[in-house]
mmCIF file of C-alpha atoms in Angstrom:
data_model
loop_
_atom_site.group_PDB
_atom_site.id
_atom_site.type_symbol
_atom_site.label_atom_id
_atom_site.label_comp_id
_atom_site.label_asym_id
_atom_site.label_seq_id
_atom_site.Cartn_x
_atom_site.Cartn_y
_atom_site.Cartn_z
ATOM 1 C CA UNK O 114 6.511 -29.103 -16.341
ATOM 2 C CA UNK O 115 6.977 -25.704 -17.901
ATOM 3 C CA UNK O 116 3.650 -25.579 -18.862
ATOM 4 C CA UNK O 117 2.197 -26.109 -15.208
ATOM 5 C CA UNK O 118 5.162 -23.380 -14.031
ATOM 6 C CA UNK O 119 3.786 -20.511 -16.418
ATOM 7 C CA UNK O 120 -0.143 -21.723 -14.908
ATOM 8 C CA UNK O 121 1.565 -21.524 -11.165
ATOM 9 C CA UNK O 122 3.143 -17.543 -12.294
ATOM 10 C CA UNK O 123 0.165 -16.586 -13.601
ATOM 11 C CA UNK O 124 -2.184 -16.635 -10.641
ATOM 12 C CA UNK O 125 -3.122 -14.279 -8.186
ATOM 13 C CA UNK O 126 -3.541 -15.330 -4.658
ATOM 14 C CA UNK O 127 -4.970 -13.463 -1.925
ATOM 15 C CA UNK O 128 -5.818 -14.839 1.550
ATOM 16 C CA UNK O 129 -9.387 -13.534 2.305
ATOM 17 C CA UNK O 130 -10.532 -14.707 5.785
ATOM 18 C CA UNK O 131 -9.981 -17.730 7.949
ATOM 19 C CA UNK O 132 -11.087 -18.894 11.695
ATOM 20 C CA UNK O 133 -10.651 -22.112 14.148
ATOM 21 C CA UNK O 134 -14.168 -23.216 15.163
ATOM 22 C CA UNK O 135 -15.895 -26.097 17.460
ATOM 23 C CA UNK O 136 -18.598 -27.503 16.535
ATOM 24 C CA UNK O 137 -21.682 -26.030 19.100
ATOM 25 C CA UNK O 138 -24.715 -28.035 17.211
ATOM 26 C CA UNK O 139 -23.609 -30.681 14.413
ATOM 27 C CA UNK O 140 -25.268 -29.945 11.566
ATOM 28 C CA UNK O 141 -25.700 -30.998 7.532
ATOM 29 C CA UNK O 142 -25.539 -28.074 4.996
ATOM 30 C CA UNK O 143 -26.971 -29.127 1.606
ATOM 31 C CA UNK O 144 -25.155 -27.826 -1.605
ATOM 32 C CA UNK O 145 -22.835 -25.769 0.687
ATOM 33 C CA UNK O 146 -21.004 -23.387 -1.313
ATOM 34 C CA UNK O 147 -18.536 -20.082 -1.214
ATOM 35 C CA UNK O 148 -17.980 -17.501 -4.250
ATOM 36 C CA UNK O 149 -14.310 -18.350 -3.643
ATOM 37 C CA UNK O 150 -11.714 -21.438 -2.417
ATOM 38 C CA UNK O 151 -12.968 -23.209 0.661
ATOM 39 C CA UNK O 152 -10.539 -25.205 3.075
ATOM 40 C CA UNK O 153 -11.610 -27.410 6.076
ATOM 41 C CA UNK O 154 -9.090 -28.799 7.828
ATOM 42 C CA UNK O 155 -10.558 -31.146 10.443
ATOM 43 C CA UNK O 156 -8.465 -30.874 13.564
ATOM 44 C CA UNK O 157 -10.855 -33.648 15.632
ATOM 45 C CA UNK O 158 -14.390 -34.890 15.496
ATOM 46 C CA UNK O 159 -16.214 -35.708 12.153
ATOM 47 C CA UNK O 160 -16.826 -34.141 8.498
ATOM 48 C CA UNK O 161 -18.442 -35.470 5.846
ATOM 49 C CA UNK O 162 -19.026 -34.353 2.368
ATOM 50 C CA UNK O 163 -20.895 -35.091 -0.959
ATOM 51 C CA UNK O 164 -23.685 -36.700 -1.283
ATOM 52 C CA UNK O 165 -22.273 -39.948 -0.283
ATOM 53 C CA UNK O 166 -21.018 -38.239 2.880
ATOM 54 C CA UNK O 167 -17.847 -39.389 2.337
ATOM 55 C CA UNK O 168 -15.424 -39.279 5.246
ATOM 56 C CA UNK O 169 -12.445 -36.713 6.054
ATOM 57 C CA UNK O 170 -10.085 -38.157 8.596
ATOM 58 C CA UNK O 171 -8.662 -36.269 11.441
ATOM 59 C CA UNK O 172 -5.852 -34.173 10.329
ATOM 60 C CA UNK O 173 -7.174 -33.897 6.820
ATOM 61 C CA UNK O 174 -8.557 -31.143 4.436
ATOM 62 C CA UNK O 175 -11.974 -31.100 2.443
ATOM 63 C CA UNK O 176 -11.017 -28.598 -0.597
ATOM 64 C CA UNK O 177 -13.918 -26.873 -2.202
ATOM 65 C CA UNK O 178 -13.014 -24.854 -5.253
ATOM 66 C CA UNK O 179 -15.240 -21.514 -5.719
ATOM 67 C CA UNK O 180 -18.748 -21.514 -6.681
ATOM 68 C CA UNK O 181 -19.174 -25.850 -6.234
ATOM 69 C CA UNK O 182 -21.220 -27.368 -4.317
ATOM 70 C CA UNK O 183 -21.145 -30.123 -1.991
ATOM 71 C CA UNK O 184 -23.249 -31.251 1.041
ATOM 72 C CA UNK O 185 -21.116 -31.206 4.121
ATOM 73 C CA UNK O 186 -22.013 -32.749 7.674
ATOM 74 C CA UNK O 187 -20.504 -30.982 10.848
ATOM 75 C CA UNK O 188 -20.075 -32.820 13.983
ATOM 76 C CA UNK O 189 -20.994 -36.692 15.067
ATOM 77 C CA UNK O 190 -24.779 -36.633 13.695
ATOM 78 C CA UNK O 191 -27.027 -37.605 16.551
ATOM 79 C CA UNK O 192 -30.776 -36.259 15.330
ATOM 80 C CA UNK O 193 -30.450 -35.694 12.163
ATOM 81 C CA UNK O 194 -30.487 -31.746 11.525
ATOM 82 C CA UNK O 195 -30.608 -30.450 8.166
ATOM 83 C CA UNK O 196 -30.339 -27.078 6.756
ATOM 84 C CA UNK O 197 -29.690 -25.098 3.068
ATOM 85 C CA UNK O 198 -26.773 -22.507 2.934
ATOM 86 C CA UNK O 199 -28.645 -19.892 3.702
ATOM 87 C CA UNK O 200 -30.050 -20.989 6.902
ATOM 88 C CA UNK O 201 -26.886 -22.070 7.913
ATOM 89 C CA UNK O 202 -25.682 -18.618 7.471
ATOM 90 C CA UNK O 203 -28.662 -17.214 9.010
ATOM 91 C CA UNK O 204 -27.932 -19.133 12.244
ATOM 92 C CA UNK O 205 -24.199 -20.116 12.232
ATOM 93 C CA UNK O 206 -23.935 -18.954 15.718
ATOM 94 C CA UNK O 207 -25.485 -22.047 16.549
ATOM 95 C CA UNK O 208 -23.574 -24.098 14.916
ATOM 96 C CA UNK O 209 -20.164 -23.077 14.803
ATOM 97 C CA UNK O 210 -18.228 -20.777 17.780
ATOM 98 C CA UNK O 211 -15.054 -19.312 17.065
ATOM 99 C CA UNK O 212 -11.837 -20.159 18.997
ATOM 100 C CA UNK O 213 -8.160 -19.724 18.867
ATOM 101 C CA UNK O 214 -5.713 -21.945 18.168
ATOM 102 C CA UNK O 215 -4.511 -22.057 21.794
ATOM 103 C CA UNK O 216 -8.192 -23.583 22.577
ATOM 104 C CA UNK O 217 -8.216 -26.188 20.073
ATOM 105 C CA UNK O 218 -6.404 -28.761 22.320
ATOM 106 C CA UNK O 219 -8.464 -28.193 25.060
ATOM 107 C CA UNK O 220 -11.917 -28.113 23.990
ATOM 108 C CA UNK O 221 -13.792 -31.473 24.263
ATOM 109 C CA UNK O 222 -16.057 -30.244 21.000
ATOM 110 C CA UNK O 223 -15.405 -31.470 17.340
ATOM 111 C CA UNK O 224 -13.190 -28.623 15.682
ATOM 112 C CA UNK O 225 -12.358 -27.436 12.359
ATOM 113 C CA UNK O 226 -10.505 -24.689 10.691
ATOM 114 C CA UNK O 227 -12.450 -22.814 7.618
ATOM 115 C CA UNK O 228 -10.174 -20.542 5.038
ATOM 116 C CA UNK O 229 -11.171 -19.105 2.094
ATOM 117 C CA UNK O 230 -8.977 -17.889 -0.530
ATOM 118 C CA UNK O 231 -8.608 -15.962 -3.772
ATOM 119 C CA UNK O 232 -6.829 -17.680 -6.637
ATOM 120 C CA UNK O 233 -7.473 -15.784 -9.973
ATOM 121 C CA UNK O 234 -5.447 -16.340 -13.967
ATOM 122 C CA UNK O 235 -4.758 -12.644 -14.477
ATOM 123 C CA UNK O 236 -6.482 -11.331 -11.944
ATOM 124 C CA UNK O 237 -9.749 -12.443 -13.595
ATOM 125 C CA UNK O 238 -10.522 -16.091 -14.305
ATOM 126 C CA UNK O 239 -11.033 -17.982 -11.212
ATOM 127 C CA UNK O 240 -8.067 -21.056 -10.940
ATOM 128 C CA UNK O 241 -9.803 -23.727 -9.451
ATOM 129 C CA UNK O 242 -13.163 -22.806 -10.419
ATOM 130 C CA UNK O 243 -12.024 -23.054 -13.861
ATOM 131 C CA UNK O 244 -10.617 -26.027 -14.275
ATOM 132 C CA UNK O 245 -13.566 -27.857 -13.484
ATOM 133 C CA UNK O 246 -12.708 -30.322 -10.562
ATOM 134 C CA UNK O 247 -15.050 -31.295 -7.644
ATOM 135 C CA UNK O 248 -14.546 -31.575 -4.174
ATOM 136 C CA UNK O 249 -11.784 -33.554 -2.479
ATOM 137 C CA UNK O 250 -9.546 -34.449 0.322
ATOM 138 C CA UNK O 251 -6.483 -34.039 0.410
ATOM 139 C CA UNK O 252 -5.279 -37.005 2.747
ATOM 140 C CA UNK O 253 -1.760 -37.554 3.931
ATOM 141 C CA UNK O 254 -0.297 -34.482 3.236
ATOM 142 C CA UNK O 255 0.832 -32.775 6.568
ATOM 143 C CA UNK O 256 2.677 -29.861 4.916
ATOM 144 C CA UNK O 257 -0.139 -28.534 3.594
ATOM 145 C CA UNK O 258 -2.115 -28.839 6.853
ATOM 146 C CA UNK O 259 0.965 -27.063 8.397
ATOM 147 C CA UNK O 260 -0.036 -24.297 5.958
ATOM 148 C CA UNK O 261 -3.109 -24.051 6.728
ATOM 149 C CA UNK O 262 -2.149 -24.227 10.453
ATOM 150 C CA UNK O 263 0.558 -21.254 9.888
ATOM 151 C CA UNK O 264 -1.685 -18.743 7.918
ATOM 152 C CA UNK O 265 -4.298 -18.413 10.658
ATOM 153 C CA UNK O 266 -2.024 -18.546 13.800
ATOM 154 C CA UNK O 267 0.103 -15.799 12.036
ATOM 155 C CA UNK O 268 -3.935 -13.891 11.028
ATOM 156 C CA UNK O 269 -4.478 -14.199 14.695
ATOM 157 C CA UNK O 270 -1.169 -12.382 15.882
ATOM 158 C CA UNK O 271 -0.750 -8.246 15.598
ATOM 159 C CA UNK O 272 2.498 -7.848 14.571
ATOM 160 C CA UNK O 273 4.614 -5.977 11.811
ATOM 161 C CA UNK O 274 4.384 -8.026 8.768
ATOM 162 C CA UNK O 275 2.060 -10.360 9.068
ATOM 163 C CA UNK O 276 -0.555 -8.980 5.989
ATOM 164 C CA UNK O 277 2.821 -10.362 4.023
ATOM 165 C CA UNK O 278 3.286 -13.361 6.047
ATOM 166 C CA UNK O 279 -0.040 -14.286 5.281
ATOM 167 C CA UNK O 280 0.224 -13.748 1.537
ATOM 168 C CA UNK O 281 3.142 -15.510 1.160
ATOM 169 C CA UNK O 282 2.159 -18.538 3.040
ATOM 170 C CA UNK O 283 -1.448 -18.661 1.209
ATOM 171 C CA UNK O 284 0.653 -18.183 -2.191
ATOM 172 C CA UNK O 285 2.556 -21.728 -1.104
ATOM 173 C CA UNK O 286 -0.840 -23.226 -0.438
ATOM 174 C CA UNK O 287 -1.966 -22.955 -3.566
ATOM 175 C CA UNK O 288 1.589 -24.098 -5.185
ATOM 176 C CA UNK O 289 1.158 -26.878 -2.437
ATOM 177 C CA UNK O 290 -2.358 -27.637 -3.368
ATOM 178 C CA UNK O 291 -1.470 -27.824 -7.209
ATOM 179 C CA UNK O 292 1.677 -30.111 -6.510
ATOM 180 C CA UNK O 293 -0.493 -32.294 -4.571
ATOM 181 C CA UNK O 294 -2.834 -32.746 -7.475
ATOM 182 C CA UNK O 295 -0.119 -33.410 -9.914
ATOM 183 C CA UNK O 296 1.855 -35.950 -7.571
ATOM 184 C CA UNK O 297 -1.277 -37.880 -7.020
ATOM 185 C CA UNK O 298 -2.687 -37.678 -10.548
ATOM 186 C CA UNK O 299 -5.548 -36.009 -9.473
ATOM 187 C CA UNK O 300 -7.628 -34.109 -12.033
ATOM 188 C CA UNK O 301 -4.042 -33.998 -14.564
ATOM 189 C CA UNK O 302 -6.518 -34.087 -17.562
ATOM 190 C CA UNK O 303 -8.336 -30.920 -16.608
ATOM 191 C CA UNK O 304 -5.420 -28.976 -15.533
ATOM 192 C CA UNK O 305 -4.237 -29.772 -18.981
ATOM 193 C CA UNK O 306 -7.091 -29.363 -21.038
ATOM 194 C CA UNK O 307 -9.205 -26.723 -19.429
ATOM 195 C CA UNK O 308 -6.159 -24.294 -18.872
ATOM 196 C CA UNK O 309 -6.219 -23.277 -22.827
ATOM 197 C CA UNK O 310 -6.596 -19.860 -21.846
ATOM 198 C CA UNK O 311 -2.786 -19.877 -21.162
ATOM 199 C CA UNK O 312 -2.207 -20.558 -25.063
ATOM 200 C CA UNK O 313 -3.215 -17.396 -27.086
ATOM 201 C CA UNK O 314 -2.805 -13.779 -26.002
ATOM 202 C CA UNK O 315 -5.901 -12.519 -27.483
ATOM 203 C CA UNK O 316 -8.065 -14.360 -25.439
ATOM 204 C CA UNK O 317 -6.377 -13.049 -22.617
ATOM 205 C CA UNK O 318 -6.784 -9.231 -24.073
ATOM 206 C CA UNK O 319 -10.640 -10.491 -24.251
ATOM 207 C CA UNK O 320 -10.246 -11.125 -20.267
ATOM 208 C CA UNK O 321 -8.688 -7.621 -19.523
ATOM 209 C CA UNK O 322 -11.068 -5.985 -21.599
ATOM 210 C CA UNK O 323 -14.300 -7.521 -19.740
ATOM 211 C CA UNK O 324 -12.862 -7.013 -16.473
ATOM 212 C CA UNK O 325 -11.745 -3.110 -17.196
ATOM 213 C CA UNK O 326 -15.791 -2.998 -19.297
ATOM 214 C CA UNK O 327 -17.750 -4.602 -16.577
ATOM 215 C CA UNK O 328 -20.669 -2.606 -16.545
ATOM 216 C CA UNK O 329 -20.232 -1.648 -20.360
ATOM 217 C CA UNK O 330 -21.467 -2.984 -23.567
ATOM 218 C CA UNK O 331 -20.168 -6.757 -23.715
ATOM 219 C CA UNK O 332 -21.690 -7.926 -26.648
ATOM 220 C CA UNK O 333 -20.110 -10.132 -29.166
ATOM 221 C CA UNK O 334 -19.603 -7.331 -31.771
ATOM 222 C CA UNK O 335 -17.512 -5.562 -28.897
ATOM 223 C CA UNK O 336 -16.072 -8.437 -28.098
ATOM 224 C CA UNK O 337 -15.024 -9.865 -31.574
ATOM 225 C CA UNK O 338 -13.181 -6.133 -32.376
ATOM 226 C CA UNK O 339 -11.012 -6.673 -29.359
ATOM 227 C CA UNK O 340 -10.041 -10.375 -30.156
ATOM 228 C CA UNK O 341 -10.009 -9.210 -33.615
ATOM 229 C CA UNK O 342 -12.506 -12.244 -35.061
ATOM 230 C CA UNK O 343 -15.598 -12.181 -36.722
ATOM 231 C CA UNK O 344 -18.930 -11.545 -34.522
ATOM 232 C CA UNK O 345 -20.128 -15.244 -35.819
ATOM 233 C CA UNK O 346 -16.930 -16.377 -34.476
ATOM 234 C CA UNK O 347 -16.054 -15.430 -31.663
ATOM 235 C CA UNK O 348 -18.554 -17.322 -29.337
ATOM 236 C CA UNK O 349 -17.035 -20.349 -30.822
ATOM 237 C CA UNK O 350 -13.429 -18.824 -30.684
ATOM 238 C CA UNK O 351 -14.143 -18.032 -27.036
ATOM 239 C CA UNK O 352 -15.810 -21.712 -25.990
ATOM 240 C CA UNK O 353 -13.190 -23.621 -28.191
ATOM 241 C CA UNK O 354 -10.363 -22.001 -25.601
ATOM 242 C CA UNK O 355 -12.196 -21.667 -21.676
ATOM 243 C CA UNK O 356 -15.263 -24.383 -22.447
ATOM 244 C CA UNK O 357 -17.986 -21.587 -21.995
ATOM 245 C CA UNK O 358 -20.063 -19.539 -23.866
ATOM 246 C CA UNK O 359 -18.630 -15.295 -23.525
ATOM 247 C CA UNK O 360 -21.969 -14.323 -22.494
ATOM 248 C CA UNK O 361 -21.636 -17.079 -19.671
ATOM 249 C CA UNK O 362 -18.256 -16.026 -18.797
ATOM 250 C CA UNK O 363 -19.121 -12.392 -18.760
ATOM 251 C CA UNK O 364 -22.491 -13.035 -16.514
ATOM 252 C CA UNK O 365 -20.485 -14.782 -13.772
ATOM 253 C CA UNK O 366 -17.478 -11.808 -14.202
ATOM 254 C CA UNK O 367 -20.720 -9.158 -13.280
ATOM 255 C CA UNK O 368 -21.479 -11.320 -10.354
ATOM 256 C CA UNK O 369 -18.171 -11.574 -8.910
ATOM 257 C CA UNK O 370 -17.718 -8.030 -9.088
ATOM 258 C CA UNK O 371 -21.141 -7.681 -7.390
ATOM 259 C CA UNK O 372 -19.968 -9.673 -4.836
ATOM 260 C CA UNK O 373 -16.930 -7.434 -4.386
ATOM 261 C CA UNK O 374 -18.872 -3.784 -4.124
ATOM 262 C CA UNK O 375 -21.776 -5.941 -1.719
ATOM 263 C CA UNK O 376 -17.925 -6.430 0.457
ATOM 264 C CA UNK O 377 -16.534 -3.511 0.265
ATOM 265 C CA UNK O 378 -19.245 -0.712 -0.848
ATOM 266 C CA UNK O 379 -22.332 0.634 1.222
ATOM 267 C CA UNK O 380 -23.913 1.341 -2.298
ATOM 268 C CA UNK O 381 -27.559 0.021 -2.939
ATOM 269 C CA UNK O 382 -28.514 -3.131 -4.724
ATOM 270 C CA UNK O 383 -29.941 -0.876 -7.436
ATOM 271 C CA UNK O 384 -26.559 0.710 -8.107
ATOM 272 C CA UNK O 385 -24.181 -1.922 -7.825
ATOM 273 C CA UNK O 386 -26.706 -3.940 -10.249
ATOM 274 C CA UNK O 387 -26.395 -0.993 -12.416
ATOM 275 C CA UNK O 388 -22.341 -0.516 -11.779
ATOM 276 C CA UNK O 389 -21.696 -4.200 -13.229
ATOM 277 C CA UNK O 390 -24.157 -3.856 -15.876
ATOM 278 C CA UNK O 391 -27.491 -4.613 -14.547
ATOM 279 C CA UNK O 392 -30.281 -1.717 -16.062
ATOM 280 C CA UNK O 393 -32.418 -4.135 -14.543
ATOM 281 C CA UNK O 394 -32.174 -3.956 -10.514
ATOM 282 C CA UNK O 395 -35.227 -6.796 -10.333
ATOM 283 C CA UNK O 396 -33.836 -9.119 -13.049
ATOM 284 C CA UNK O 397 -30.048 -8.138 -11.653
ATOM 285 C CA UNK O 398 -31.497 -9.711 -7.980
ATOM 286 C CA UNK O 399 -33.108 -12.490 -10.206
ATOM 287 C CA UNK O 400 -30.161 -13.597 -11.688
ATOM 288 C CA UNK O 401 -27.648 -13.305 -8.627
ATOM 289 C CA UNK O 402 -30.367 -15.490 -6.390
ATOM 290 C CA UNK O 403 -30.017 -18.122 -8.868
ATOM 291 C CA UNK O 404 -26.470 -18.259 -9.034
ATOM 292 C CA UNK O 405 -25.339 -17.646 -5.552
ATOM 293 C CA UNK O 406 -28.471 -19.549 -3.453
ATOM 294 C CA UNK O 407 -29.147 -16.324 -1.749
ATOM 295 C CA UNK O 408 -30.317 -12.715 -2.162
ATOM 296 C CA UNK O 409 -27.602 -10.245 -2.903
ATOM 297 C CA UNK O 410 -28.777 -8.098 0.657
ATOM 298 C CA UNK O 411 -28.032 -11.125 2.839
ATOM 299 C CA UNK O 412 -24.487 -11.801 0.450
ATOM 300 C CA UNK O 413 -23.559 -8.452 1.920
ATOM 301 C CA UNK O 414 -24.448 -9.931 5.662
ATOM 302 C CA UNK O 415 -21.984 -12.955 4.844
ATOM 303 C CA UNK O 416 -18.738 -11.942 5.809
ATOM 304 C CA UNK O 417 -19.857 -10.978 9.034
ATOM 305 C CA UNK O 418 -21.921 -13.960 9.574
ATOM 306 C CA UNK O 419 -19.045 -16.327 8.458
ATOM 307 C CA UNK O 420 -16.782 -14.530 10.670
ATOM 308 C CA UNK O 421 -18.459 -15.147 13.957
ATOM 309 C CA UNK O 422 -16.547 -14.154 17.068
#
């Protein structure tokens, strides 16, 4: 249990946006993803997920770690609408209208609440996305749907406090979440296994060093001085401990941070490629396509399009 205390201390949370919506238009979005933690909490109406479109019960919450993808189905499915992630973005307006909590009892619609969350080792390995887990429900657990419930009525409110009300109550969610996978056995081998990282200090110099070098020469000779290892050794080194090749690792790092200035920069494409270590602007848009599903201009249109009002 001490082990799974020093993982709980050493994450980061942050709460990043969250909104009550009815469903306008149901609708099934194949290989829906997020760059970071997904909760649906299904307040009434239907949601499925995976590709058996498995079912999430009233009251329930579909969990979708960062960068995984699942096919999810809004709404009772009359004619058969389908759509990709970025055509659901496109047109989420359609789809999904934002309401408040006050609303949600009263509207004869299918609703759902959508959060998305931060959880990082360190401030640079992403938690969840990490360990390697799919989807999944978590069913019969109303304190963590109280949560949920809490963090966006107090988001909704405008009083003193409540950027630390929110951080504290999206820190217990993720203690909450983790609990809940440990009571119910759920995924105990890869919290285990894949959580290495936690065991030797020089891989976790390796993971300050990337994040403070983004943009800078992140080769395996750099990177086998700082973890003090041979060059031929150190993509083994690295692999043995987090499952992934460095160079991997280090491409998805670049992206995140991409993601990050496309949030909160109005810099070009050309220079945030170049800013996370991109000389390339064409094989930097290339590369950030493939892993994302979109293009990195209409990434920057997400958070508006995701936050409909």
């Amino acid at each position: 249990m001490e082990y799974y205390n020093k993982v709980i201390e050493s994450v980061g949370v942050r709460f990043l946006k969250g909104n009550n919506f009815k469903i306008e238009k149901p609708i099934t979005v194949l290989d829906y993803s997020d760059t970071e933690n997904t909760i649906l909490l299904l307040h009434q109406g239907s949601l499925k997920f995976s590709e058996e479109m498995e079912l999430v019960n009233e009251g329930e919450i579909l969990f979708i770690p960062a960068g995984r993808k699942t096919n999810i189905s809004f709404g009772q499915q009359g004619k058969k609408t389908e759509t990709n992630i970025e055509g659901f973005l496109d047109n989420k307006r359609k789809y999904l209208q934002t309401i408040s909590f006050k609303e949600i009892k009263s509207v004869e619609e299918d609703c759902v609440t959508i959060l998305n969350f931060e959880a990082k080792v360190f401030d640079v390995v992403n938690f969840f996305h990490s360990l390697g887990i799919p989807p999944f429900v978590i069913r019969f657990n109303d304190r963590i749907a109280t949560i949920v419930e809490d963090i966006i009525k107090e988001s909704e409110q405008n009083t003193p406090g409540k950027e630390r009300v929110v951080k504290l109550y999206t820190e217990l969610l993720v203690i909450e979440i983790v609990r809940h996978v440990l009571k119910n056995r759920l995924f105990v081998e890869e919290l285990s296994t894949n959580s290495t990282y936690f065991k030797d200090p020089r891989l976790i110099d390796l993971f300050n060093y990337i994040k403070k070098n983004i943009g800078g020469d992140l080769s395996n000779k750099v990177l086998a001085k700082v973890a003090n290892v041979s060059e031929d050794y150190v993509g083994q080194y690295f692999k043995m401990l987090t499952g992934i090749n460095p160079q991997d690792y280090i491409e998805y790092q670049r992206m995140e941070a991409a993601v990050e200035l496309l949030r909160t920069s109005k810099k070009s494409i050309r220079d945030i490629g170049k800013d996370v270590g991109y000389k390339d602007t064409a094989y930097f848009c290339r590369r950030f396509k493939m892993m994302y599903g979109l293009p990195a201009g209409k990434m920057r249109r997400r958070e508006s399009l995701i936050n409909v009002q």
